[in-house]
Amino acid sequence: MTDQSALISSAYSQALSVIESVEPRIAEATRKELADQRSSLKLIASENYASPAVLLTMGTWFSDKYAEGTVGHRFYAGCQNVDTVEALAAEHARELFGAPYAYAQPHSGIDANLTAFWSILAHRVEGPWLEKFGAKNVNELTEADWETLRGELGNQRLLGMSLDAGGHLTHGFRPNISGKMFYQQQYGTDPETQLLDYDLVRAKAREFQPLILIAGYSAYPRRINFAKMREIADEVGATLMVDMAHFAGLVAGKVFTGDEDPVPFAHITTTTTHKSLRGPRGGLILAQEEYASSVDRGCPLVLGGPLSHVMAAKAVALAEARQDSFRTYAQQVADNAKSLADGFLTRGAKLVTGGTDNHIVLLDVTSFGLTGRQAESALLDAGVVTNRNSVPNDPNGAWYTSGVRFGTPALTTRGFGHDEFDKVAELVVDVLKNTRPGSTKAGGASKATYELGDGVADRTHAASAEMLDKHPLYPGLELT
Ligand code: PLP
């Protein structure tokens, strides 16, 4: 055990004994969560393992501090240390991504997107409207003026990628607030290739004339040309918002450069900090200068008090992402996704878009005679943690689905490489080939129940354990 891992082991062991003295069931669940994460193949594309430094930063007294406002301009006294933290998080983000402006307050990806939407509305709709009527702010408006402005704000258009093509629910999906507060339309992918078709996006944008064009995804296994997306946005006068929540780590690690780096092209870029970026759970916004002052009003526009302990952890994670080792990691994430995809393809499986060039592999499980729900459950029984996902024009809908999404960021953090990911593909295909769809209580075909062949779970667990033991999670961390 190194000196540092001995210290970390001692810190966590002592912290858990303090928690134990108050609520032992939470201490027990925390210990169990570590054991579970250590012993399963975590292939959920939106998850990762943050470093002990990031995790430890979250467990401090910064959690107790209110700090509504912005750096140096707070609505509470005594925020000098929060100012240090927030300024550092923003500085690291600007430097890492080459962005003119960064805002570290959003509590999550959804909060970041909501903040971005309202910042765009403030900049593009409310600002010019107030100017036209000679008002400095909304407090100067009469009730009748305000009623008209409310109508203007509430009648704007948003164009984003559809959920079944890989978009996120905040990109205009009807059950989400983004699909309710905007008139929304969605662009899909080419029915043959399942790839993003920029001509289709352009045609939709010309017809729909959105205020906001969103690019970004949760389940699209390919890169996007953001120069082209900006060209389309400019042609129709839209604000280009890129949600890089999933692939921020690949941007930070310079795997996505040139036209594939969204930051220089988007007016506003949002992200989470906990997926491929490998930080704490949270959100972050990057913006061009012209949007900086609207985004800076995220609180009180949409947000309450920032989570100062999480902003501190964002600063630590962003500092880690600025190290050369993060570039090596990010490249390995992309290389491993290719190894996984090739492993599936050589074993006859069908992939959405036929492969990957990011960190996601989307397996179409219909050729195994299964729904996504059945495949996800059978894989979990065998210790392979994934999530089911729609495929384009999914015949099984968004609940049962026809796909399973795999991601490489977490296991790459553990040190998995080409051979391990090829083995993962072998194990997954073995499980799915040996899973039969079940039937309903009435004897009909079920989209949820399944039967896993004898011995499959055991042999998968054994083969996974061999790889996981070779690449321990938090090596040297031993809880007493
Ligand atoms: N945007 C995208 C593209 C995502 O994939 C996600 C999460 O899955 C989010 C936003 C929302 O992030 P959070 O869960 O932190 O709100």
Coordinates of N, CA, C and O in Angstrom, one line a residue, residues 49-207:
Y49 N -15.8 6.7 -12.5 CA -15.3 6.7 -11.1 C -14.5 7.9 -10.8 O -13.4 8.0 -11.4
A50 N -15.0 8.8 -10.0 CA -14.2 10.0 -9.7 C -13.0 9.6 -8.8 O -13.1 8.6 -8.1
S51 N -12.0 10.5 -8.8 CA -10.8 10.2 -8.0 C -11.1 10.4 -6.5 O -12.0 11.1 -6.2
P52 N -10.3 9.8 -5.7 CA -10.5 10.0 -4.2 C -10.4 11.5 -3.9 O -11.1 12.0 -3.0
A53 N -9.5 12.2 -4.6 CA -9.4 13.7 -4.3 C -10.7 14.4 -4.6 O -11.2 15.2 -3.8
V54 N -11.4 14.0 -5.7 CA -12.7 14.6 -6.0 C -13.7 14.2 -5.0 O -14.5 15.1 -4.5
L55 N -13.7 13.0 -4.7 CA -14.8 12.5 -3.7 C -14.6 13.1 -2.3 O -15.5 13.6 -1.7
L56 N -13.3 13.2 -1.9 CA -13.1 13.7 -0.6 C -13.4 15.2 -0.5 O -13.9 15.7 0.5
T57 N -13.2 15.9 -1.6 CA -13.5 17.4 -1.7 C -15.0 17.6 -1.4 O -15.3 18.7 -0.8
M58 N -15.8 16.7 -1.8 CA -17.3 16.9 -1.6 C -17.7 16.8 -0.2 O -18.8 17.3 0.2
G59 N -16.9 16.1 0.7 CA -17.4 15.9 2.0 C -16.9 16.9 3.0 O -16.3 16.5 4.1
T60 N -17.1 18.2 2.8 CA -16.6 19.2 3.7 C -17.6 20.2 4.1 O -18.7 20.2 3.6
W61 N -17.2 21.1 4.9 CA -18.1 22.2 5.5 C -18.5 23.2 4.4 O -19.3 24.0 4.7
F62 N -17.9 23.1 3.2 CA -18.5 24.0 2.2 C -19.9 23.7 1.9 O -20.7 24.6 1.5
S63 N -20.3 22.5 2.3 CA -21.7 22.1 2.1 C -22.6 23.0 3.0 O -23.8 23.1 2.6
D64 N -22.1 23.6 4.0 CA -23.0 24.3 4.9 C -23.1 25.8 4.6 O -23.8 26.5 5.3
K65 N -22.5 26.2 3.5 CA -22.5 27.6 3.2 C -23.5 28.0 2.1 O -23.5 27.4 1.1
Y66 N -24.2 29.1 2.4 CA -25.1 29.7 1.4 C -24.3 30.7 0.6 O -23.6 31.5 1.2
A67 N -24.5 30.8 -0.7 CA -23.7 31.8 -1.5 C -24.4 32.2 -2.8 O -23.8 32.3 -3.8
E68 N -25.7 32.5 -2.6 CA -26.4 33.0 -3.8 C -25.7 34.2 -4.4 O -25.2 35.1 -3.6
G69 N -25.7 34.3 -5.7 CA -25.0 35.4 -6.4 C -23.9 34.9 -7.2 O -23.9 33.8 -7.7
T70 N -22.9 35.8 -7.4 CA -21.8 35.4 -8.2 C -20.5 35.8 -7.5 O -20.6 36.4 -6.4
V71 N -19.4 35.4 -8.0 CA -18.1 35.7 -7.4 C -18.0 37.2 -7.1 O -18.1 38.0 -7.9
G72 N -17.7 37.5 -5.8 CA -17.6 38.9 -5.4 C -18.9 39.7 -5.3 O -18.9 40.9 -5.0
H73 N -20.0 39.0 -5.6 CA -21.3 39.7 -5.6 C -22.4 38.8 -5.0 O -23.2 38.3 -5.8
R74 N -22.3 38.6 -3.7 CA -23.2 37.6 -3.1 C -24.3 38.2 -2.3 O -24.1 39.4 -1.8
F75 N -25.4 37.5 -2.1 CA -26.5 38.0 -1.3 C -26.3 37.5 0.1 O -27.2 37.7 0.9
Y76 N -25.2 36.9 0.5 CA -24.9 36.5 1.8 C -23.5 36.9 2.2 O -22.6 37.0 1.3
A77 N -23.3 37.1 3.5 CA -22.0 37.5 4.0 C -21.1 36.3 4.2 O -21.6 35.2 4.2
G78 N -19.8 36.5 4.2 CA -18.9 35.5 4.6 C -18.6 34.5 3.5 O -18.3 33.3 3.7
C79 N -18.7 35.0 2.2 CA -18.5 34.0 1.1 C -17.1 34.1 0.5 O -16.9 33.6 -0.7
Q80 N -16.1 34.6 1.2 CA -14.8 34.8 0.6 C -14.2 33.5 0.1 O -13.5 33.4 -0.9
N81 N -14.4 32.4 0.9 CA -13.8 31.1 0.5 C -14.6 30.5 -0.7 O -14.0 29.8 -1.5
V82 N -15.9 30.7 -0.7 CA -16.7 30.2 -1.8 C -16.2 30.9 -3.1 O -16.1 30.3 -4.1
D83 N -16.0 32.2 -2.9 CA -15.5 33.0 -4.1 C -14.2 32.3 -4.7 O -14.1 32.2 -5.9
T84 N -13.3 32.0 -3.8 CA -12.1 31.3 -4.2 C -12.4 30.1 -5.0 O -11.9 29.8 -6.1
V85 N -13.3 29.2 -4.4 CA -13.6 28.0 -5.0 C -14.3 28.2 -6.4 O -13.9 27.5 -7.4
E86 N -15.3 29.0 -6.4 CA -16.0 29.2 -7.7 C -15.2 29.8 -8.8 O -15.2 29.4 -10.0
A87 N -14.3 30.8 -8.4 CA -13.4 31.4 -9.4 C -12.5 30.4 -9.9 O -12.2 30.4 -11.1
L88 N -12.0 29.5 -9.1 CA -11.0 28.5 -9.5 C -11.7 27.5 -10.5 O -11.1 27.1 -11.5
A89 N -12.9 27.1 -10.1 CA -13.6 26.1 -11.0 C -13.8 26.7 -12.3 O -13.6 26.1 -13.4
A90 N -14.2 28.0 -12.4 CA -14.4 28.7 -13.7 C -13.1 28.9 -14.4 O -13.1 28.6 -15.7
E91 N -12.1 29.2 -13.7 CA -10.8 29.4 -14.4 C -10.3 28.1 -15.0 O -9.9 28.1 -16.2
H92 N -10.4 27.0 -14.3 CA -9.9 25.7 -14.8 C -10.8 25.4 -16.0 O -10.3 24.8 -17.0
A93 N -12.1 25.6 -16.0 CA -13.0 25.3 -17.1 C -12.6 26.1 -18.3 O -12.6 25.6 -19.4
R94 N -12.4 27.4 -18.1 CA -12.1 28.3 -19.3 C -10.8 27.8 -19.9 O -10.7 27.7 -21.1
E95 N -9.8 27.5 -19.1 CA -8.5 27.1 -19.6 C -8.6 25.8 -20.3 O -8.0 25.6 -21.4
L96 N -9.2 24.8 -19.6 CA -9.3 23.5 -20.2 C -10.0 23.5 -21.5 O -9.6 22.8 -22.5
F97 N -11.1 24.2 -21.6 CA -11.9 24.1 -22.9 C -11.7 25.3 -23.8 O -12.3 25.4 -24.9
G98 N -10.9 26.2 -23.4 CA -10.6 27.4 -24.3 C -11.9 28.2 -24.5 O -12.1 28.7 -25.5
A99 N -12.6 28.4 -23.4 CA -13.9 29.1 -23.5 C -13.7 30.5 -22.9 O -13.0 30.7 -21.9
P100 N -14.3 31.5 -23.5 CA -14.2 32.9 -23.0 C -14.8 33.0 -21.6 O -14.4 33.8 -20.8
Y101 N -15.9 32.2 -21.3 CA -16.6 32.4 -20.0 C -17.1 31.0 -19.5 O -17.5 30.1 -20.3
A102 N -17.0 30.8 -18.2 CA -17.5 29.5 -17.6 C -18.3 29.8 -16.3 O -18.0 30.7 -15.6
Y103 N -19.3 29.0 -16.1 CA -20.2 29.2 -15.0 C -20.4 27.8 -14.3 O -20.9 26.9 -14.9
A104 N -19.9 27.7 -13.1 CA -19.8 26.4 -12.4 C -20.9 26.1 -11.5 O -20.9 25.1 -10.8
Q105 N -22.0 26.9 -11.4 CA -23.0 26.7 -10.4 C -24.1 25.7 -10.7 O -24.6 25.1 -9.7
P106 N -24.4 25.4 -11.9 CA -25.6 24.4 -12.1 C -25.3 23.1 -11.3 O -24.3 22.5 -11.3
H107 N -26.4 22.7 -10.6 CA -26.3 21.5 -9.8 C -26.3 20.2 -10.6 O -25.9 19.2 -10.0
S108 N -26.7 20.3 -11.8 CA -26.8 19.0 -12.6 C -26.8 19.4 -14.1 O -26.9 20.6 -14.4
G109 N -26.9 18.4 -15.0 CA -27.0 18.7 -16.4 C -28.3 19.3 -16.7 O -28.4 20.2 -17.6
I110 N -29.4 18.9 -16.1 CA -30.7 19.4 -16.4 C -30.7 20.9 -16.0 O -31.2 21.8 -16.7
D111 N -30.1 21.2 -14.8 CA -30.1 22.6 -14.4 C -29.3 23.5 -15.3 O -29.6 24.6 -15.6
A112 N -28.2 22.9 -15.8 CA -27.3 23.6 -16.8 C -28.2 24.0 -18.0 O -28.1 25.1 -18.6
N113 N -28.9 23.0 -18.5 CA -29.7 23.2 -19.7 C -30.8 24.2 -19.5 O -31.1 25.1 -20.3
L114 N -31.5 24.1 -18.3 CA -32.5 25.1 -18.0 C -32.0 26.5 -17.9 O -32.6 27.5 -18.4
T115 N -30.8 26.6 -17.3 CA -30.2 27.9 -17.1 C -29.8 28.4 -18.5 O -30.0 29.6 -18.8
A116 N -29.3 27.5 -19.4 CA -29.0 28.0 -20.7 C -30.2 28.5 -21.5 O -30.2 29.5 -22.1
F117 N -31.3 27.7 -21.4 CA -32.5 28.1 -22.1 C -33.0 29.5 -21.7 O -33.3 30.4 -22.5
W118 N -33.0 29.7 -20.3 CA -33.5 31.0 -19.8 C -32.5 32.1 -20.1 O -32.9 33.3 -20.3
S119 N -31.2 31.8 -20.2 CA -30.2 32.8 -20.5 C -30.4 33.2 -22.0 O -30.3 34.4 -22.3
I120 N -30.7 32.3 -22.8 CA -30.9 32.6 -24.3 C -32.2 33.4 -24.4 O -32.2 34.4 -25.1
L121 N -33.2 33.0 -23.7 CA -34.5 33.8 -23.7 C -34.2 35.2 -23.2 O -34.7 36.2 -23.8
A122 N -33.5 35.4 -22.1 CA -33.2 36.7 -21.6 C -32.4 37.5 -22.6 O -32.7 38.7 -22.8
H123 N -31.4 36.9 -23.3 CA -30.5 37.6 -24.2 C -31.3 37.9 -25.5 O -31.1 39.0 -26.0
R124 N -32.0 37.0 -26.0 CA -32.6 37.1 -27.4 C -34.0 37.7 -27.4 O -34.4 38.3 -28.4
V125 N -34.7 37.5 -26.3 CA -36.1 38.0 -26.3 C -36.4 39.1 -25.3 O -36.8 40.2 -25.7
E126 N -36.1 38.8 -24.1 CA -36.4 39.8 -23.0 C -35.6 41.1 -23.2 O -36.2 42.2 -23.2
G127 N -34.3 41.0 -23.4 CA -33.4 42.2 -23.6 C -33.9 43.1 -24.7 O -34.2 44.3 -24.4
P128 N -34.0 42.6 -25.9 CA -34.4 43.5 -27.0 C -35.8 44.1 -26.7 O -36.1 45.2 -27.1
W129 N -36.7 43.3 -26.1 CA -38.0 43.7 -25.9 C -38.0 44.9 -24.9 O -38.7 45.9 -25.1
L130 N -37.3 44.7 -23.8 CA -37.2 45.8 -22.8 C -36.6 47.1 -23.4 O -37.1 48.2 -23.2
E131 N -35.6 46.9 -24.3 CA -35.0 48.0 -24.9 C -36.0 48.8 -25.8 O -36.1 50.0 -25.7
K132 N -36.8 48.0 -26.5 CA -37.8 48.6 -27.4 C -38.8 49.5 -26.6 O -39.2 50.6 -27.0
F133 N -39.1 49.1 -25.3 CA -40.0 49.8 -24.5 C -39.3 50.7 -23.5 O -40.0 51.3 -22.6
G134 N -38.0 50.9 -23.7 CA -37.3 51.8 -22.8 C -37.2 51.4 -21.4 O -37.1 52.3 -20.5
A135 N -37.4 50.2 -21.1 CA -37.4 49.7 -19.6 C -36.0 49.1 -19.3 O -35.4 48.5 -20.2
K136 N -35.5 49.4 -18.1 CA -34.2 48.8 -17.7 C -34.3 47.4 -17.3 O -33.5 46.6 -17.5
N137 N -35.4 47.0 -16.6 CA -35.7 45.6 -16.2 C -37.1 45.4 -16.1 O -38.0 46.3 -16.2
V138 N -37.5 44.1 -15.8 CA -38.9 43.8 -15.8 C -39.7 44.4 -14.7 O -40.9 44.6 -14.8
N139 N -39.0 44.9 -13.7 CA -39.7 45.6 -12.6 C -40.3 46.9 -13.0 O -41.3 47.4 -12.4
E140 N -39.8 47.4 -14.1 CA -40.4 48.7 -14.6 C -41.6 48.5 -15.5 O -42.2 49.5 -16.0
L141 N -42.0 47.3 -15.8 CA -43.1 47.1 -16.7 C -44.4 47.1 -16.0 O -44.5 46.8 -14.8
T142 N -45.4 47.6 -16.7 CA -46.8 47.5 -16.2 C -47.2 46.1 -16.3 O -46.6 45.3 -17.1
E143 N -48.3 45.7 -15.7 CA -48.9 44.4 -15.7 C -49.2 44.0 -17.2 O -49.0 42.9 -17.6
A144 N -49.7 45.0 -17.9 CA -50.1 44.7 -19.3 C -48.9 44.4 -20.2 O -48.8 43.5 -21.0
D145 N -47.8 45.2 -20.0 CA -46.5 45.0 -20.7 C -46.0 43.6 -20.4 O -45.5 42.9 -21.3
W146 N -46.1 43.3 -19.1 CA -45.5 42.1 -18.6 C -46.2 40.9 -19.3 O -45.6 39.9 -19.6
E147 N -47.5 41.0 -19.4 CA -48.4 40.0 -20.0 C -47.9 39.7 -21.4 O -47.8 38.6 -21.9
T148 N -47.6 40.8 -22.2 CA -47.2 40.7 -23.6 C -45.8 40.0 -23.6 O -45.6 39.1 -24.4
L149 N -44.9 40.5 -22.7 CA -43.6 39.9 -22.7 C -43.6 38.4 -22.4 O -42.9 37.6 -23.0
R150 N -44.5 38.1 -21.4 CA -44.6 36.7 -21.0 C -45.0 35.8 -22.3 O -44.5 34.7 -22.5
G151 N -45.9 36.4 -23.1 CA -46.3 35.7 -24.3 C -45.2 35.5 -25.3 O -45.0 34.5 -25.9
E152 N -44.3 36.6 -25.4 CA -43.2 36.5 -26.3 C -42.2 35.4 -25.8 O -41.7 34.6 -26.5
L153 N -42.0 35.4 -24.5 CA -41.0 34.4 -23.9 C -41.5 33.0 -24.1 O -40.8 32.0 -24.3
G154 N -42.8 32.9 -24.0 CA -43.4 31.5 -24.0 C -43.8 31.0 -25.4 O -44.3 29.9 -25.5
N155 N -43.4 31.7 -26.4 CA -43.8 31.3 -27.8 C -42.6 31.1 -28.7 O -42.6 31.4 -29.8
Q156 N -41.5 30.6 -28.1 CA -40.3 30.4 -28.9 C -40.1 29.0 -29.3 O -40.8 28.1 -28.8
R157 N -39.2 28.8 -30.3 CA -39.1 27.5 -30.9 C -37.7 26.8 -30.6 O -36.7 27.5 -30.7
L158 N -37.7 25.5 -30.4 CA -36.5 24.8 -30.1 C -36.4 23.6 -31.0 O -37.4 22.9 -31.2
L159 N -35.3 23.4 -31.6 CA -35.1 22.2 -32.5 C -33.9 21.4 -31.9 O -32.8 21.9 -31.7
G160 N -34.2 20.1 -31.6 CA -33.2 19.2 -31.0 C -33.2 17.8 -31.6 O -34.2 17.5 -32.4
M161 N -32.3 17.0 -31.2 CA -32.3 15.6 -31.7 C -33.3 14.8 -31.0 O -33.5 14.9 -29.8
S162 N -34.0 13.9 -31.8 CA -35.1 13.2 -31.1 C -34.5 12.1 -30.2 O -33.4 11.7 -30.3
L163 N -35.3 11.8 -29.2 CA -34.9 10.8 -28.2 C -34.5 9.5 -28.8 O -33.4 8.9 -28.4
D164 N -35.2 9.0 -29.7 CA -34.9 7.7 -30.2 C -33.7 7.7 -31.2 O -33.1 6.7 -31.4
A165 N -33.3 8.9 -31.6 CA -32.1 9.0 -32.4 C -30.9 9.2 -31.5 O -29.7 9.1 -32.0
G166 N -31.1 9.4 -30.2 CA -30.0 9.5 -29.3 C -30.0 10.8 -28.5 O -29.1 11.1 -27.7
G167 N -31.0 11.7 -28.8 CA -31.0 13.0 -28.1 C -31.4 12.8 -26.6 O -31.7 11.7 -26.2
H168 N -31.3 13.9 -25.9 CA -31.7 13.8 -24.4 C -33.1 14.4 -24.2 O -33.6 15.2 -25.0
L169 N -33.7 14.0 -23.1 CA -35.1 14.4 -22.9 C -35.2 15.9 -22.7 O -36.2 16.5 -22.9
T170 N -34.1 16.6 -22.3 CA -34.1 18.1 -22.2 C -34.0 18.8 -23.5 O -34.0 20.0 -23.6
H171 N -33.9 18.0 -24.6 CA -33.8 18.6 -25.9 C -35.1 18.8 -26.7 O -35.2 18.8 -27.9
G172 N -36.2 18.9 -25.9 CA -37.5 19.1 -26.5 C -38.4 17.9 -26.4 O -39.5 17.9 -27.0
F173 N -38.1 16.9 -25.6 CA -39.0 15.8 -25.4 C -40.2 16.2 -24.7 O -40.1 16.9 -23.6
R174 N -41.4 15.9 -25.2 CA -42.6 16.5 -24.7 C -42.8 16.3 -23.1 O -43.2 17.3 -22.5
P175 N -42.5 15.2 -22.5 CA -42.8 15.1 -21.1 C -41.8 16.0 -20.2 O -42.0 16.2 -19.1
N176 N -40.7 16.4 -20.8 CA -39.8 17.3 -20.1 C -40.2 18.8 -20.3 O -40.9 19.1 -21.2
I177 N -39.8 19.6 -19.3 CA -40.1 21.0 -19.4 C -39.7 21.7 -20.7 O -40.4 22.5 -21.2
S178 N -38.6 21.2 -21.3 CA -38.2 21.8 -22.6 C -39.2 21.5 -23.7 O -39.3 22.3 -24.6
G179 N -39.9 20.4 -23.6 CA -40.9 20.1 -24.6 C -42.3 20.8 -24.3 O -43.2 20.8 -25.1
K180 N -42.4 21.4 -23.1 CA -43.6 22.1 -22.7 C -43.4 23.6 -22.9 O -44.3 24.3 -23.3
M181 N -42.2 24.1 -22.5 CA -42.1 25.6 -22.5 C -41.8 26.1 -23.9 O -42.0 27.3 -24.2
F182 N -41.3 25.2 -24.8 CA -41.1 25.7 -26.2 C -42.0 25.0 -27.2 O -42.4 23.9 -26.9
Y183 N -42.3 25.6 -28.3 CA -42.7 24.9 -29.5 C -41.5 24.1 -29.9 O -40.4 24.6 -30.1
Q184 N -41.7 22.7 -30.0 CA -40.5 22.0 -30.3 C -40.6 21.1 -31.5 O -41.7 20.7 -31.8
Q185 N -39.5 20.9 -32.2 CA -39.5 19.9 -33.2 C -38.2 19.2 -33.1 O -37.2 19.7 -32.5
Q186 N -38.1 18.0 -33.7 CA -36.9 17.2 -33.5 C -36.4 16.8 -34.9 O -37.1 16.6 -35.8
Y187 N -35.1 16.7 -34.9 CA -34.5 16.0 -36.1 C -34.0 14.6 -35.7 O -33.6 14.4 -34.6
G188 N -34.1 13.7 -36.7 CA -33.7 12.3 -36.4 C -32.4 12.1 -37.2 O -31.6 13.0 -37.5
T189 N -32.2 10.8 -37.5 CA -31.0 10.4 -38.2 C -31.5 9.8 -39.6 O -32.7 9.5 -39.8
D190 N -30.5 9.6 -40.5 CA -30.8 9.0 -41.8 C -31.4 7.6 -41.5 O -30.8 6.8 -40.8
P191 N -32.6 7.2 -42.2 CA -33.2 5.9 -41.9 C -32.3 4.7 -42.3 O -32.4 3.7 -41.7
E192 N -31.5 5.0 -43.3 CA -30.6 3.8 -43.8 C -29.3 3.7 -42.9 O -29.1 2.7 -42.3
T193 N -28.6 4.8 -42.8 CA -27.3 4.8 -42.1 C -27.4 5.0 -40.6 O -26.5 4.7 -39.9
Q194 N -28.5 5.5 -40.2 CA -28.7 5.9 -38.8 C -27.7 7.0 -38.3 O -27.6 7.3 -37.2
L195 N -27.1 7.7 -39.3 CA -26.2 8.8 -39.0 C -26.9 10.1 -39.1 O -27.9 10.2 -39.9
L196 N -26.4 11.1 -38.4 CA -26.9 12.4 -38.5 C -26.7 12.9 -39.9 O -25.7 12.9 -40.5
D197 N -27.8 13.5 -40.5 CA -27.8 14.0 -41.8 C -28.0 15.5 -41.8 O -29.0 16.0 -41.5
Y198 N -26.9 16.2 -42.0 CA -26.9 17.7 -41.9 C -27.8 18.3 -42.8 O -28.4 19.4 -42.5
D199 N -28.0 17.7 -44.0 CA -29.0 18.3 -44.9 C -30.4 18.3 -44.4 O -31.2 19.2 -44.5
L200 N -30.7 17.2 -43.7 CA -32.0 17.0 -43.1 C -32.2 18.1 -41.9 O -33.2 18.7 -41.8
V201 N -31.1 18.2 -41.1 CA -31.2 19.2 -40.0 C -31.4 20.6 -40.6 O -32.2 21.4 -40.2
R202 N -30.7 20.9 -41.7 CA -30.8 22.2 -42.3 C -32.2 22.4 -42.9 O -32.8 23.5 -42.7
A203 N -32.7 21.4 -43.5 CA -34.1 21.6 -44.1 C -35.1 21.8 -43.0 O -36.0 22.7 -43.1
K204 N -35.0 21.0 -41.9 CA -35.9 21.2 -40.7 C -35.8 22.6 -40.2 O -36.7 23.3 -39.8
A205 N -34.5 23.1 -40.0 CA -34.2 24.4 -39.4 C -34.8 25.5 -40.3 O -35.4 26.4 -39.8
R206 N -34.7 25.3 -41.6 CA -35.2 26.4 -42.5 C -36.7 26.4 -42.4 O -37.3 27.5 -42.4
E207 N -37.3 25.3 -42.3 CA -38.8 25.3 -42.3 C -39.3 25.8 -40.9 O -40.2 26.5 -40.8

